[in-house]
Structure formats: C-alpha cells, structure tokens
Short mmCIF file of C-alpha atoms in Angstrom, two decimals:
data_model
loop_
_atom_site.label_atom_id
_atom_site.label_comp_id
_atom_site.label_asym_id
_atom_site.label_seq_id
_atom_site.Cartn_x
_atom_site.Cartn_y
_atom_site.Cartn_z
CA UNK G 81 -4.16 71.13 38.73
CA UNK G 82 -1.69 73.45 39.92
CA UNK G 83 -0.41 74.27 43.55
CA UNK G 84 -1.88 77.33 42.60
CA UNK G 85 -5.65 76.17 42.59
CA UNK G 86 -5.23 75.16 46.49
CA UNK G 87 -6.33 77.44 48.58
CA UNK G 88 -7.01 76.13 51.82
CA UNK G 89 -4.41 77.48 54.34
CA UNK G 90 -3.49 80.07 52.39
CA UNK G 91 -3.44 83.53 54.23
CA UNK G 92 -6.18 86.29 53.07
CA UNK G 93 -6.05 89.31 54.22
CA UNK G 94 -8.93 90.33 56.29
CA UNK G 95 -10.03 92.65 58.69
CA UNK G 96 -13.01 90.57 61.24
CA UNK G 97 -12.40 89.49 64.15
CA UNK G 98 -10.52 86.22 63.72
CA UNK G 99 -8.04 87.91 60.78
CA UNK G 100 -7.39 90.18 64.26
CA UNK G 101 -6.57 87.95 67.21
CA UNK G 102 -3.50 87.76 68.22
CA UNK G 103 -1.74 84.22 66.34
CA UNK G 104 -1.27 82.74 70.33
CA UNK G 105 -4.96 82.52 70.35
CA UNK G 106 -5.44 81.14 67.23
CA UNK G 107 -3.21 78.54 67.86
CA UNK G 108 -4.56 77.52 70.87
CA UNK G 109 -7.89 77.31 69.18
CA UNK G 110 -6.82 74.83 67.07
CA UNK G 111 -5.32 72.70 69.43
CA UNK G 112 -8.02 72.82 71.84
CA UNK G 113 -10.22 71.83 68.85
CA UNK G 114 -7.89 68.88 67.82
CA UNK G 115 -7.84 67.62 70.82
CA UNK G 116 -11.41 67.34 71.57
CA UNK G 117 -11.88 65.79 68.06
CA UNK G 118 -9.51 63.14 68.77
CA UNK G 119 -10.38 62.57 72.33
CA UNK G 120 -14.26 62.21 71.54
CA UNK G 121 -16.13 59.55 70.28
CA UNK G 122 -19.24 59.35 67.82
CA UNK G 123 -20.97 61.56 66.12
CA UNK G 124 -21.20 64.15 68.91
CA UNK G 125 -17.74 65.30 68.64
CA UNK G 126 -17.71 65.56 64.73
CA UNK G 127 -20.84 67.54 65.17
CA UNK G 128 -19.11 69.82 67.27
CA UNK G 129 -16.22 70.12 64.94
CA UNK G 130 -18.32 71.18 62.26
CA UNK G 131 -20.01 73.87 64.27
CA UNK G 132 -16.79 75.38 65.12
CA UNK G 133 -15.78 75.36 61.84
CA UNK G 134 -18.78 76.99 60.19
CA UNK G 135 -18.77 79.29 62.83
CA UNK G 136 -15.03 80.08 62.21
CA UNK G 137 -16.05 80.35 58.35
CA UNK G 138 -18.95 82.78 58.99
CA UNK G 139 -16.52 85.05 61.79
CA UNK G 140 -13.74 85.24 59.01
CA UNK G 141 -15.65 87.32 56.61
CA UNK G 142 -14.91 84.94 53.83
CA UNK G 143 -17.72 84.20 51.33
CA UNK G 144 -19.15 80.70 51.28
CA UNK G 145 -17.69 80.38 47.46
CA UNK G 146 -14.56 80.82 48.76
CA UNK G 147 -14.43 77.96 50.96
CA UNK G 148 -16.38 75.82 48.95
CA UNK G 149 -13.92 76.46 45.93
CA UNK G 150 -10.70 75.35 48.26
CA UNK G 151 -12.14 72.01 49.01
CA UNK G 152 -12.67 71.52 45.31
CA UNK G 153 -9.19 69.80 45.41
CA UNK G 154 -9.68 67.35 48.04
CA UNK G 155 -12.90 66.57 46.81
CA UNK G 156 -11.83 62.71 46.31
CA UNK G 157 -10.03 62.68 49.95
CA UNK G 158 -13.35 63.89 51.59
CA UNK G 159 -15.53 61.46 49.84
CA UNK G 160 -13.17 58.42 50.44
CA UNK G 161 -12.66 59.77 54.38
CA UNK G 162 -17.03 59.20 54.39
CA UNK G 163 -17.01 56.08 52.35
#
C-alpha cells in the first residue's frame, strides 16, 4: 500500500455547497463537532457524530464508493477502535 491509495483528507475538487463555504466555517465546523464528541458521553453523542458526518458525505457531492474506498486503509484501526 502506497501513500497514494489514502484518500481521506485529500482535497477534491467540487462544486456543492460544502466544496463552497468559506474555509473559516469549515473549520469551525469541525471544532464545534470535536468538541461535542469529546464532551459527550454514550452512545448519544457518537450517534450524533455519525449523522453529521453522513450528512457532510451526502452535502459534498461525493459518491458513497468514494468514501467507502478511503476507509479501505484504516480498515484494521476501525475494527480494533469497536473491538
């Protein structure tokens, strides 16, 4: 495996709404995001982590595949993170 074959974080151009907000924004998103994973407890949070993620994924524009394929690298990290 190459550094090639990682995907995630990598920039793609786009033109939806979230390749268009201003980076600020984005920023803030995340940290807004972070924050309220870290500060909450249980399942609830996590939950709500994953819904702004999908709905992140489904603003973006960027097919399913896509995203699925990126996470093909830190397939072992995400299985031992459940375990």
């Amino acid at each position: 495996m190459s550094l090639k074959d990682i995907t995630l974080g990598r920039y793609v151009y786009g033109e939806s709404l979230l390749h268009n907000l201003d980076p600020r924004t984005k920023l803030l998103c995340l940290l807004f995001v972070t924050i309220g994973l870290f500060a909450g407890n249980g399942w609830y949070s996590i939950g709500l982590a994953v819904f702004y993620a999908v709905t992140a994924c489904l603003l973006s524009g960027l097919h399913l595949s896509y995203i699925f394929r990126s996470l093909i690298p830190f397939r072992w990290l995400i299985i031992m993170t459940f375990l």
